[in-house]
Coordinates of C-alpha atoms and ligand atoms in Angstrom, one line a residue:
X1 CA 25.4 -0.8 -13.2
X2 CA 26.6 -2.2 -9.9
X3 CA 28.9 -1.5 -7.0
X4 CA 29.2 -2.5 -3.3
X5 CA 27.3 0.6 -2.4
X6 CA 24.3 -0.9 -4.1
X7 CA 24.2 -4.0 -2.0
X8 CA 22.7 -3.8 1.5
X9 CA 24.5 -4.9 4.7
X10 CA 22.1 -7.1 6.7
X11 CA 24.7 -8.1 9.3
X12 CA 23.6 -5.1 11.4
X13 CA 20.3 -6.8 12.1
X14 CA 21.8 -9.6 14.2
X15 CA 24.5 -10.2 16.7
X16 CA 25.9 -13.2 14.8
X17 CA 25.3 -14.1 11.2
X18 CA 26.3 -17.8 11.2
X19 CA 23.2 -19.9 10.4
X20 CA 23.4 -22.0 13.6
X21 CA 23.2 -18.8 15.7
X22 CA 20.3 -17.5 13.7
X23 CA 18.4 -20.8 14.1
X24 CA 19.1 -20.7 17.9
X25 CA 17.7 -17.2 18.1
X26 CA 14.5 -18.4 16.3
X27 CA 14.1 -21.2 18.8
X28 CA 14.4 -18.8 21.6
X29 CA 11.7 -16.7 20.0
X30 CA 9.2 -19.5 20.0
X31 CA 10.2 -20.3 23.6
X32 CA 9.6 -16.8 24.7
X33 CA 6.2 -16.8 22.9
X34 CA 5.3 -20.0 24.8
X35 CA 6.4 -18.5 28.1
X36 CA 4.1 -15.5 27.5
X37 CA 1.3 -17.9 26.7
X38 CA 1.8 -20.0 29.8
X39 CA 1.8 -16.9 31.9
X40 CA -1.3 -15.2 30.4
X41 CA -3.5 -17.6 28.6
X42 CA -7.0 -17.5 30.1
X43 CA -5.8 -15.0 32.7
X44 CA -6.1 -11.7 30.9
X45 CA -9.7 -11.3 31.9
X46 CA -8.6 -10.8 35.5
X47 CA -5.7 -8.4 35.0
X48 CA -5.7 -5.1 36.8
X49 CA -4.3 -1.9 35.2
X50 CA -0.8 -2.4 36.4
X51 CA -0.6 -6.0 35.3
X52 CA -2.1 -5.1 31.9
X53 CA 0.6 -2.5 31.4
X54 CA 3.2 -5.2 32.2
X55 CA 1.7 -7.4 29.5
X56 CA 1.7 -4.7 26.9
X57 CA 5.3 -3.8 27.6
X58 CA 6.4 -7.4 27.5
X59 CA 4.6 -7.8 24.1
X60 CA 6.6 -4.7 22.8
X61 CA 9.9 -6.0 24.2
X62 CA 9.2 -9.3 22.5
X63 CA 8.8 -7.6 19.1
X64 CA 12.0 -5.5 19.6
X65 CA 14.0 -8.5 20.7
X66 CA 13.3 -10.7 17.8
X67 CA 12.5 -8.2 15.0
X68 CA 16.2 -8.2 13.8
X69 CA 16.5 -12.0 13.3
X70 CA 13.1 -12.1 11.5
X71 CA 14.1 -9.3 9.2
X72 CA 17.5 -10.8 8.6
X73 CA 16.0 -14.1 7.3
X74 CA 13.2 -12.6 5.3
X75 CA 15.3 -9.8 3.7
X76 CA 18.1 -12.2 2.8
X77 CA 15.6 -14.4 0.9
X78 CA 14.0 -11.4 -0.8
X79 CA 17.4 -10.3 -2.1
X80 CA 18.3 -13.8 -3.5
X81 CA 15.8 -16.6 -3.4
X82 CA 18.3 -18.9 -5.2
X83 CA 20.8 -18.9 -2.3
X84 CA 20.7 -22.1 -0.3
X85 CA 21.3 -20.6 3.1
X86 CA 18.7 -17.9 2.4
X87 CA 16.2 -20.7 1.5
X88 CA 16.8 -22.6 4.7
X89 CA 16.6 -19.5 6.9
X90 CA 13.5 -18.3 5.1
X91 CA 11.9 -21.6 5.8
X92 CA 13.0 -21.6 9.4
X93 CA 11.8 -18.1 10.1
X94 CA 8.3 -18.8 8.6
X95 CA 7.9 -21.9 10.7
X96 CA 9.1 -20.1 13.9
X97 CA 7.0 -17.0 13.4
X98 CA 3.9 -19.1 12.7
X99 CA 4.4 -21.0 15.9
X100 CA 5.0 -17.7 17.8
X101 CA 1.9 -16.2 16.3
X102 CA -0.2 -19.2 17.1
X103 CA 1.0 -19.1 20.7
X104 CA 0.2 -15.4 21.2
X105 CA -2.9 -15.1 19.1
X106 CA -5.1 -15.3 22.2
X107 CA -3.8 -12.0 23.5
X108 CA -5.9 -9.6 21.4
X109 CA -9.0 -11.8 21.7
X110 CA -8.7 -11.9 25.5
X111 CA -7.7 -8.2 25.6
X112 CA -10.8 -7.3 23.7
X113 CA -13.0 -9.2 26.2
X114 CA -11.2 -7.5 29.2
X115 CA -11.7 -4.1 27.7
X116 CA -15.3 -4.7 26.6
X117 CA -16.1 -5.6 30.3
X118 CA -14.1 -2.7 31.6
X119 CA -14.1 0.1 29.0
X120 CA -12.9 2.7 31.5
X121 CA -9.5 0.9 31.6
X122 CA -8.8 2.4 28.1
X123 CA -8.7 5.9 29.7
X124 CA -6.7 5.0 32.8
X125 CA -3.8 7.4 33.1
X126 CA -1.4 4.6 33.9
X127 CA -2.0 3.2 30.4
X128 CA -1.9 6.6 28.7
X129 CA 0.8 5.6 26.3
X130 CA -1.3 2.7 25.0
X131 CA -4.6 4.6 25.0
X132 CA -5.2 4.6 21.2
X133 CA -3.8 1.1 20.8
X134 CA -6.4 -0.1 23.4
X135 CA -9.2 2.0 21.8
X136 CA -8.6 0.1 18.5
X137 CA -8.8 -3.3 20.2
X138 CA -11.9 -2.2 22.0
X139 CA -13.5 -1.1 18.7
X140 CA -12.9 -4.6 17.3
X141 CA -14.2 -6.4 20.4
X142 CA -18.0 -6.4 19.6
X143 CA -17.3 -8.1 16.3
X144 CA -15.2 -10.9 17.6
X145 CA -16.8 -14.3 17.9
X146 CA -15.9 -17.0 20.5
X147 CA -12.4 -18.5 20.4
X148 CA -13.9 -21.8 19.1
X149 CA -15.8 -20.0 16.3
X150 CA -12.8 -17.9 15.3
X151 CA -10.7 -21.0 15.1
X152 CA -13.3 -22.8 13.1
X153 CA -13.6 -19.9 10.6
X154 CA -9.8 -19.9 10.1
X155 CA -9.8 -23.6 9.6
X156 CA -12.8 -23.7 7.2
X157 CA -11.7 -20.6 5.3
X158 CA -8.4 -22.2 4.3
X159 CA -10.0 -24.6 2.0
X160 CA -13.1 -22.6 1.5
X161 CA -13.3 -18.9 0.6
X162 CA -9.5 -18.5 0.6
X163 CA -9.3 -21.2 -2.0
X164 CA -11.1 -18.9 -4.5
X165 CA -8.3 -16.4 -4.2
X166 CA -5.7 -19.0 -4.9
X167 CA -7.7 -20.4 -7.8
X168 CA -8.0 -16.9 -9.3
X169 CA -4.3 -16.3 -9.0
X170 CA -3.3 -19.7 -10.3
X171 CA -5.8 -19.5 -13.2
X172 CA -4.5 -16.1 -14.2
X173 CA -0.8 -17.0 -14.0
X174 CA -1.2 -20.1 -16.0
X175 CA -3.0 -18.4 -19.0
X176 CA -1.0 -17.9 -22.1
X177 CA -1.7 -15.3 -24.8
X178 CA -0.8 -15.4 -28.5
X179 CA 0.3 -12.1 -29.9
X180 CA 1.9 -11.0 -33.1
X181 CA 5.0 -8.9 -32.6
X182 CA 6.9 -7.7 -35.7
X183 CA 5.3 -10.4 -37.9
X184 CA 6.0 -13.2 -35.5
X185 CA 3.4 -14.9 -33.3
X186 CA 4.6 -15.3 -29.8
X187 CA 3.0 -17.1 -26.8
X188 CA 3.4 -15.1 -23.6
X189 CA 2.3 -15.7 -20.0
X190 CA 0.2 -13.1 -18.3
X191 CA 3.1 -11.7 -16.4
X192 CA 5.0 -11.0 -19.6
X193 CA 2.3 -9.7 -21.9
X194 CA 1.3 -7.0 -19.5
X195 CA 4.7 -5.3 -19.8
X196 CA 3.6 -4.4 -23.4
X197 CA 1.0 -2.0 -21.9
X198 CA 3.9 0.4 -21.4
X199 CA 5.3 0.0 -24.8
X200 CA 6.1 3.3 -26.8
X201 CA 4.4 1.5 -29.8
X202 CA 0.7 2.5 -29.6
X203 CA -0.5 -0.3 -31.9
X204 CA 1.3 -2.9 -29.8
X205 CA -0.2 -1.5 -26.6
X206 CA -3.7 -1.7 -28.2
X207 CA -3.1 -5.2 -29.4
X208 CA -1.8 -6.4 -26.0
X209 CA -4.9 -5.0 -24.2
X210 CA -7.2 -6.4 -26.8
X211 CA -5.6 -9.9 -26.7
X212 CA -5.5 -10.2 -22.9
X213 CA -9.0 -9.0 -22.1
X214 CA -10.6 -10.8 -25.0
X215 CA -9.1 -14.1 -23.7
X216 CA -9.9 -13.4 -20.0
X217 CA -13.5 -12.6 -21.0
X218 CA -13.8 -16.1 -22.4
X219 CA -13.5 -17.5 -18.9
X220 CA -16.1 -15.1 -17.5
X221 CA -17.9 -18.0 -15.7
X222 CA -14.7 -18.7 -13.7
X223 CA -14.1 -15.1 -12.6
X224 CA -17.8 -14.4 -11.9
X225 CA -18.2 -17.5 -9.7
X226 CA -15.1 -16.6 -7.8
X227 CA -16.0 -12.9 -7.2
X228 CA -19.6 -13.7 -6.4
X229 CA -18.6 -16.2 -3.8
X230 CA -16.1 -13.9 -2.1
X231 CA -18.7 -11.0 -2.0
X232 CA -21.5 -13.3 -0.7
X233 CA -19.2 -14.8 1.9
X234 CA -18.3 -11.3 3.1
X235 CA -22.0 -10.3 3.4
X236 CA -22.7 -13.4 5.5
X237 CA -19.7 -12.6 7.7
X238 CA -20.9 -9.0 8.1
X239 CA -24.2 -10.3 9.4
X240 CA -22.5 -12.9 11.7
X241 CA -20.1 -10.3 13.1
X242 CA -22.7 -7.4 13.2
X243 CA -20.9 -5.0 10.9
X244 CA -23.3 -2.2 9.9
X245 CA -22.2 -2.2 6.3
X246 CA -19.8 -4.1 4.0
X247 CA -17.3 -1.3 4.5
X248 CA -17.4 -1.3 8.3
X249 CA -14.7 -3.9 8.9
X250 CA -12.2 -2.1 6.7
X251 CA -13.0 1.2 8.4
X252 CA -12.2 -0.3 11.8
X253 CA -8.9 -1.8 10.4
X254 CA -7.9 1.5 8.9
X255 CA -8.8 3.4 12.1
X256 CA -11.4 5.6 10.2
X257 CA -15.0 6.8 10.4
X258 CA -17.5 6.5 7.6
X259 CA -18.0 10.3 7.5
X260 CA -14.3 10.6 6.5
X261 CA -14.6 8.3 3.5
X262 CA -17.9 9.9 2.5
X263 CA -16.3 13.4 2.3
X264 CA -13.3 12.0 0.5
X265 CA -15.4 10.2 -2.2
X266 CA -17.6 13.2 -2.6
X267 CA -14.5 15.3 -3.3
X268 CA -13.4 12.9 -5.9
X269 CA -16.8 12.9 -7.6
X270 CA -16.9 16.7 -7.6
X271 CA -13.5 16.8 -9.3
X272 CA -13.7 14.2 -12.0
X273 CA -13.6 17.2 -14.4
X274 CA -10.2 18.2 -13.2
X275 CA -8.8 14.7 -13.9
X276 CA -10.5 14.7 -17.3
X277 CA -8.8 18.0 -18.1
X278 CA -5.5 16.3 -17.4
X279 CA -6.4 13.4 -19.7
X280 CA -7.2 15.9 -22.5
X281 CA -3.8 17.6 -22.0
X282 CA -2.1 14.3 -22.1
X283 CA -3.9 13.4 -25.3
X284 CA -2.7 16.7 -26.8
X285 CA 0.9 15.9 -25.8
X286 CA 0.5 12.6 -27.5
X287 CA -0.9 14.1 -30.6
X288 CA -4.3 12.5 -30.2
X289 CA -7.8 13.9 -30.1
X290 CA -8.7 11.6 -27.2
X291 CA -6.8 9.0 -25.1
X292 CA -7.7 5.4 -25.5
X293 CA -7.6 3.2 -22.4
X294 CA -4.2 1.8 -23.5
X295 CA -2.7 5.4 -23.5
X296 CA -3.6 6.2 -19.9
X297 CA -0.3 5.3 -18.4
X298 CA 1.8 5.2 -21.6
X299 CA 5.0 7.3 -21.7
X300 CA 4.8 10.6 -23.6
X301 CA 6.2 10.1 -27.1
X302 CA 8.6 13.1 -26.9
X303 CA 9.7 12.2 -23.4
X304 CA 13.5 12.6 -23.2
X305 CA 15.3 9.7 -21.7
X306 CA 16.3 10.7 -18.2
X307 CA 19.0 8.4 -16.9
X308 CA 20.8 8.5 -13.6
X309 CA 23.7 6.6 -12.1
X310 CA 23.4 5.5 -8.5
X311 CA 25.4 8.4 -7.4
X312 CA 23.5 11.0 -9.5
X313 CA 20.2 9.6 -8.2
X314 CA 21.4 9.7 -4.6
X315 CA 22.5 13.3 -5.1
X316 CA 19.1 14.4 -6.3
X317 CA 17.2 12.6 -3.6
X318 CA 19.5 13.8 -0.8
X319 CA 19.1 17.4 -2.1
X320 CA 15.4 17.1 -2.4
X321 CA 15.0 15.9 1.2
X322 CA 17.7 18.3 2.6
X323 CA 16.0 21.3 1.1
X324 CA 12.9 20.4 3.1
X325 CA 14.7 19.6 6.4
X326 CA 18.3 19.1 7.3
X327 CA 17.7 16.4 9.8
X328 CA 15.7 14.4 7.4
X329 CA 18.3 14.9 4.7
X330 CA 20.9 13.6 7.1
X331 CA 18.8 10.4 7.8
X332 CA 18.5 9.9 4.0
X333 CA 22.3 10.1 3.7
X334 CA 22.6 7.6 6.6
X335 CA 20.5 5.1 4.7
X336 CA 23.1 5.2 2.0
X337 CA 26.1 5.4 4.3
X338 CA 25.0 2.4 6.4
X339 CA 24.2 0.5 3.3
X340 CA 20.5 -0.1 4.1
X341 CA 19.5 0.0 0.4
X342 CA 19.7 -2.9 -1.9
X343 CA 19.6 -1.6 -5.5
X344 CA 21.6 -4.2 -7.4
X345 CA 19.8 -6.0 -10.1
X346 CA 20.3 -9.7 -9.7
X347 CA 18.7 -13.0 -10.5
X348 CA 16.6 -14.5 -7.8
X349 CA 15.8 -11.0 -6.4
X350 CA 12.1 -10.2 -5.6
X351 CA 10.6 -7.9 -8.1
X352 CA 9.2 -4.5 -7.2
X353 CA 10.3 -2.5 -4.2
X354 CA 9.6 -2.2 -0.5
X355 CA 10.8 -0.6 2.7
X356 CA 11.0 -2.7 5.9
X357 CA 10.9 -0.7 9.1
X358 CA 13.6 -1.7 11.6
X359 CA 12.1 -0.3 14.9
X360 CA 14.8 -1.8 17.2
X361 CA 17.5 -0.2 15.1
X362 CA 15.5 3.0 14.7
X363 CA 16.0 2.7 10.9
X364 CA 14.8 0.7 7.9
X365 CA 15.9 -1.4 5.0
X366 CA 15.0 -0.8 1.3
X367 CA 14.9 -3.2 -1.6
X368 CA 14.6 -2.2 -5.2
X369 CA 16.1 -3.1 -8.6
X370 CA 17.8 0.1 -9.7
X371 CA 18.2 0.5 -13.5
X372 CA 18.8 4.3 -13.5
X373 CA 15.5 5.3 -15.0
X374 CA 13.5 8.3 -13.8
X375 CA 11.0 5.7 -12.3
X376 CA 13.8 4.2 -10.3
X377 CA 14.8 7.4 -8.6
X378 CA 11.1 8.1 -7.9
X379 CA 10.8 4.6 -6.4
X380 CA 13.9 5.3 -4.3
X381 CA 12.6 8.6 -3.1
X382 CA 9.3 6.9 -2.3
X383 CA 10.9 4.1 -0.2
X384 CA 13.2 6.6 1.6
X385 CA 10.0 8.5 2.6
X386 CA 8.9 5.3 4.3
X387 CA 12.3 5.0 6.0
X388 CA 12.0 8.6 7.3
X389 CA 8.6 7.7 8.7
X390 CA 10.3 4.7 10.5
X391 CA 13.1 6.9 11.7
X392 CA 10.7 9.4 13.3
X393 CA 8.2 6.8 14.5
X394 CA 10.7 4.4 16.1
X395 CA 12.3 7.2 18.0
X396 CA 8.9 8.3 19.5
X397 CA 6.8 5.2 19.7
X398 CA 6.7 1.6 21.0
X399 CA 5.9 -1.1 18.5
X400 CA 2.3 -1.2 19.5
X401 CA 2.0 2.4 18.5
X402 CA 3.7 1.9 15.2
X403 CA 1.0 -0.3 13.5
X404 CA 0.3 2.5 11.0
X405 CA -3.1 2.5 9.1
X406 CA -2.5 2.1 5.4
X407 CA -4.1 5.5 4.9
X408 CA -1.3 7.2 6.8
X409 CA 1.5 4.7 6.0
X410 CA 2.1 6.4 2.6
X411 CA 2.5 9.9 4.0
X412 CA 6.3 10.1 4.1
X413 CA 6.7 8.2 0.8
X414 CA 4.3 10.3 -1.4
X415 CA 5.5 13.5 0.2
X416 CA 9.1 12.5 -0.7
X417 CA 8.0 12.0 -4.3
X418 CA 6.6 15.5 -4.3
X419 CA 9.9 16.9 -2.9
X420 CA 11.8 15.1 -5.6
X421 CA 9.3 16.5 -8.2
X422 CA 10.0 20.0 -6.9
X423 CA 13.7 19.4 -7.2
X424 CA 13.7 17.9 -10.7
X425 CA 11.3 20.6 -12.0
X426 CA 13.7 23.3 -10.7
X427 CA 16.5 21.8 -12.6
X428 CA 14.7 20.9 -15.9
X429 CA 15.4 23.4 -18.6
X430 CA 13.8 21.8 -21.7
X431 CA 10.0 21.7 -21.7
X432 CA 10.0 18.0 -22.7
X433 CA 11.7 17.3 -19.4
X434 CA 9.2 19.3 -17.5
X435 CA 6.4 17.5 -19.3
X436 CA 7.8 14.1 -18.5
X437 CA 8.1 14.9 -14.8
X438 CA 4.7 16.4 -14.5
X439 CA 3.1 13.6 -16.5
X440 CA 4.8 11.1 -14.2
X441 CA 3.4 12.7 -11.0
X442 CA -0.1 13.3 -12.5
X443 CA -0.4 9.8 -14.0
X444 CA 0.3 8.5 -10.5
X445 CA -2.1 10.9 -8.9
X446 CA -4.8 10.1 -11.4
X447 CA -4.5 6.4 -11.0
X448 CA -4.4 6.3 -7.2
X449 CA -7.0 9.0 -6.6
X450 CA -9.4 8.6 -9.5
X451 CA -9.0 5.2 -11.2
X452 CA -8.9 3.5 -7.7
X453 CA -12.1 5.4 -6.8
X454 CA -13.8 3.6 -9.7
X455 CA -12.9 0.4 -8.0
X456 CA -14.5 1.6 -4.7
X457 CA -17.8 2.4 -6.6
X458 CA -17.5 -1.0 -8.3
X459 CA -17.1 -3.0 -5.1
X460 CA -19.9 -1.1 -3.4
X461 CA -22.2 -1.7 -6.4
X462 CA -21.6 -5.5 -6.2
X463 CA -22.9 -5.6 -2.5
X464 CA -25.8 -3.4 -3.5
X465 CA -26.7 -5.7 -6.3
X466 CA -26.6 -8.8 -4.1
X467 CA -28.7 -7.1 -1.5
X468 CA -31.3 -6.3 -4.2
X469 CA -31.4 -10.0 -5.1
X470 CA -29.5 -9.7 -8.4
X471 CA -27.4 -12.7 -9.5
X472 CA -23.8 -11.7 -10.3
X473 CA -23.0 -13.5 -13.5
X474 CA -20.1 -12.4 -15.7
X475 CA -22.1 -9.9 -17.8
X476 CA -23.8 -8.4 -14.8
X477 CA -20.4 -7.8 -13.0
X478 CA -19.0 -6.4 -16.3
X479 CA -21.9 -3.9 -16.5
X480 CA -21.3 -2.8 -12.9
X481 CA -17.6 -2.3 -13.7
X482 CA -18.3 -0.2 -16.8
X483 CA -20.8 1.9 -14.9
X484 CA -18.3 2.5 -12.1
X485 CA -15.6 3.3 -14.5
X486 CA -17.7 5.8 -16.4
X487 CA -18.5 7.7 -13.3
X488 CA -14.8 8.7 -13.3
X489 CA -13.9 8.9 -16.9
X490 CA -17.2 10.1 -18.5
X491 CA -16.5 10.3 -22.2
X492 CA -12.9 11.5 -21.9
X493 CA -11.4 8.1 -22.8
X494 CA -12.2 5.6 -25.6
X495 CA -12.4 2.1 -24.1
X496 CA -11.9 -1.1 -26.1
X497 CA -15.1 -3.2 -25.6
X498 CA -13.2 -6.0 -24.1
X499 CA -12.1 -3.7 -21.2
X500 CA -15.4 -4.6 -19.5
X501 CA -13.5 -7.6 -18.3
X502 CA -10.9 -5.5 -16.5
X503 CA -12.1 -6.7 -13.1
X504 CA -11.2 -10.3 -13.8
X505 CA -7.5 -9.9 -13.2
X506 CA -7.4 -7.7 -10.1
X507 CA -6.3 -10.1 -7.3
X508 CA -7.6 -7.8 -4.5
X509 CA -11.2 -8.4 -5.4
X510 CA -10.7 -12.1 -4.6
X511 CA -8.9 -11.9 -1.3
X512 CA -11.1 -13.1 1.5
X513 CA -11.3 -10.8 4.5
X514 CA -9.7 -8.0 2.6
X515 CA -12.7 -6.0 1.4
X516 CA -12.4 -2.4 0.4
X517 CA -8.7 -2.6 0.1
X518 CA -9.0 0.3 -2.4
X519 CA -10.0 3.6 -0.7
X520 CA -6.9 3.8 1.5
X521 CA -5.0 4.5 -1.8
X522 CA -7.3 7.3 -2.6
X523 CA -7.1 8.6 0.9
X524 CA -3.3 8.5 1.0
X525 CA -2.8 10.2 -2.4
X526 CA -5.2 13.1 -1.7
X527 CA -4.1 13.4 2.0
X528 CA -0.5 13.9 1.0
X529 CA -1.3 16.3 -1.9
X530 CA -3.3 18.3 0.7
X531 CA -0.4 18.2 3.2
X532 CA 2.0 19.3 0.4
X533 CA -0.4 22.2 -0.4
X534 CA -0.3 23.2 3.3
X535 CA 3.5 23.2 3.1
X536 CA 3.4 25.5 0.1
X537 CA 1.0 27.8 1.9
X538 CA 2.6 27.8 5.3
X539 CA 6.3 27.4 4.4
X540 CA 8.9 26.4 7.1
X541 CA 6.3 26.5 9.8
X542 CA 4.8 23.3 8.3
X543 CA 8.0 21.2 8.6
X544 CA 7.8 20.5 12.3
X545 CA 4.1 19.7 11.9
X546 CA 4.8 17.0 9.3
X547 CA 7.6 15.6 11.5
X548 CA 5.2 15.4 14.4
X549 CA 2.6 13.7 12.3
X550 CA 5.1 11.0 11.1
X551 CA 6.5 10.6 14.6
X552 CA 3.0 9.9 16.0
X553 CA 2.9 6.5 14.2
X554 CA -0.4 4.9 15.1
X555 CA -0.6 6.4 18.6
X556 CA -3.3 8.7 17.1
X557 CA -6.1 8.1 14.6
X558 CA -5.9 9.8 11.1
X559 CA -8.7 12.0 12.3
X560 CA -6.7 13.2 15.3
X561 CA -3.6 13.7 13.3
X562 CA -5.4 16.0 10.9
X563 CA -7.1 17.8 13.8
X564 CA -3.6 18.7 15.1
X565 CA -3.1 20.4 11.7
X566 CA -6.3 22.3 12.3
X567 CA -8.2 20.4 9.7
X568 CA -11.2 18.1 9.8
X569 CA -11.0 15.2 7.4
X570 CA -14.7 14.6 7.6
X571 CA -15.0 18.0 5.8
X572 CA -14.5 18.4 2.1
X573 CA -12.5 21.6 2.6
X574 CA -9.5 19.6 3.6
X575 CA -9.6 17.3 0.6
X576 CA -10.1 20.2 -1.7
X577 CA -6.6 21.3 -0.7
X578 CA -5.3 18.2 -2.3
X579 CA -7.2 18.9 -5.5
X580 CA -5.9 22.5 -5.5
X581 CA -2.4 21.1 -5.6
X582 CA -3.2 18.7 -8.4
X583 CA -4.8 21.6 -10.3
X584 CA -1.5 23.6 -9.9
X585 CA 0.5 20.7 -11.5
X586 CA -2.0 20.5 -14.3
X587 CA -1.8 24.3 -14.9
X588 CA 2.0 24.0 -15.0
X589 CA 1.7 21.3 -17.6
X590 CA -0.7 23.3 -19.7
X591 CA 1.8 26.2 -19.7
X592 CA 4.4 24.0 -21.3
X593 CA 2.2 23.3 -24.3
Ligands
ZN1 ZN1 4.7 2.9 -0.4

């Protein structure tokens, strides 16, 4: 399946597309970064309000001026990494942006010091547009060390704690697994064997899980040493940077308060029964008494193949968004008309999907490999939701106010998936189709809201154990993982014994300075289910509220954004709205049985 319409047009991002012109533009980017450095380095501490405003505006202009050329090079490479020009430009843009970043890295550090010394500046009316941006910098300031220390940490981390992450990734990707498929023993790398987890053949799914985790468990000493080192390093850094808890740093990065996460997690714990009810229904649909771990995200056995051409998929998605709001529907169409979506399947193309905001063009670009399956149109609807977020945000905000916290960044995208669900359900006549759609959306909800919560419990329990003086060897970490997992699943799922090694393969646990990556997924999922519930309750009145929320970008905190909807996200009442929506989908599924 391919046509010109499925290939994006990147030429809109730049004035000239010939490589020498692109290179020239990259050189001028580094020059401008150095000019900013020469003008401001070591001088930010003395700026008055007016001068500070000038600096902030210049920083934003800098981003807008060179955003297109950066995107052009990076997107071209992600679309085809075998293309020689793309390779050269990718290399050039990485070098240039590293130089530009190095030249301007002092700005936030010096800004933090300026604001810490003059906190009232944050509230100065002349800086009103940047108020929340400055609040976020001020919140980070007390945890920053001196410039020399910060540089030393970056330098030492590269071959220190960050090396564990690389080691875990390299070790995992170079493992091979022997598995018998249709009477023949095959040796598969990790990246290949995991695709068998989705196989319609239940025995094969079981065997793939059994094989992978049994083998990964044999290297427990490797994984445990790595995860223990990353956790211990983090606890030392928390002490050095005066973070109150191991979660504090991520709360600051995500623009949240502890109370919010406490109420979110409490809501999850109160509702594990609801998720378990779905898992029982899914078992019933699969003709089983109980699901095993390798059935959790498996396709339903009676699921009808739902295939779409590019045009058919486009029609469904445009209709889903237009039914919600005509302006949004028009922007979705524009993404297709202007050829901002790359759907063609080709060699050398990056796997997965993403949406890159193009603030200067008040638009976005999407990459995916479109094979016409139901999952592909869900992916497209999801990425188009990100694009709508960028359409609204870039029209209302400067780049400094469009650094959206990962908790809010998925609002447009998950909401779009729900709009598509509504549309597909309204068209589905056979019950098998309805079941496939509902299972799709509930599997995703279950994984993001509940399964990921187990990972939050797990991560927290490792820090608690270290604090208590426990030594995290492989078996101890495995026990912590099983305990965390059971808090979510109870006895609703049968686990293979080797699944106690599930934590070994998750790259996020090993990424230095990226602790508690997990709860934003839980937040985003339940937040959007709650918003969708409000839409169902309030009807059309809600549409402008959602558009305002998306248009706010990062100019307001998630807490403020919810307050404008008359909800308090530190209160469980709000999160229960999301559960109510999940319950409605589960009820709908039950009715089909
Ligand atoms: Zn997304």
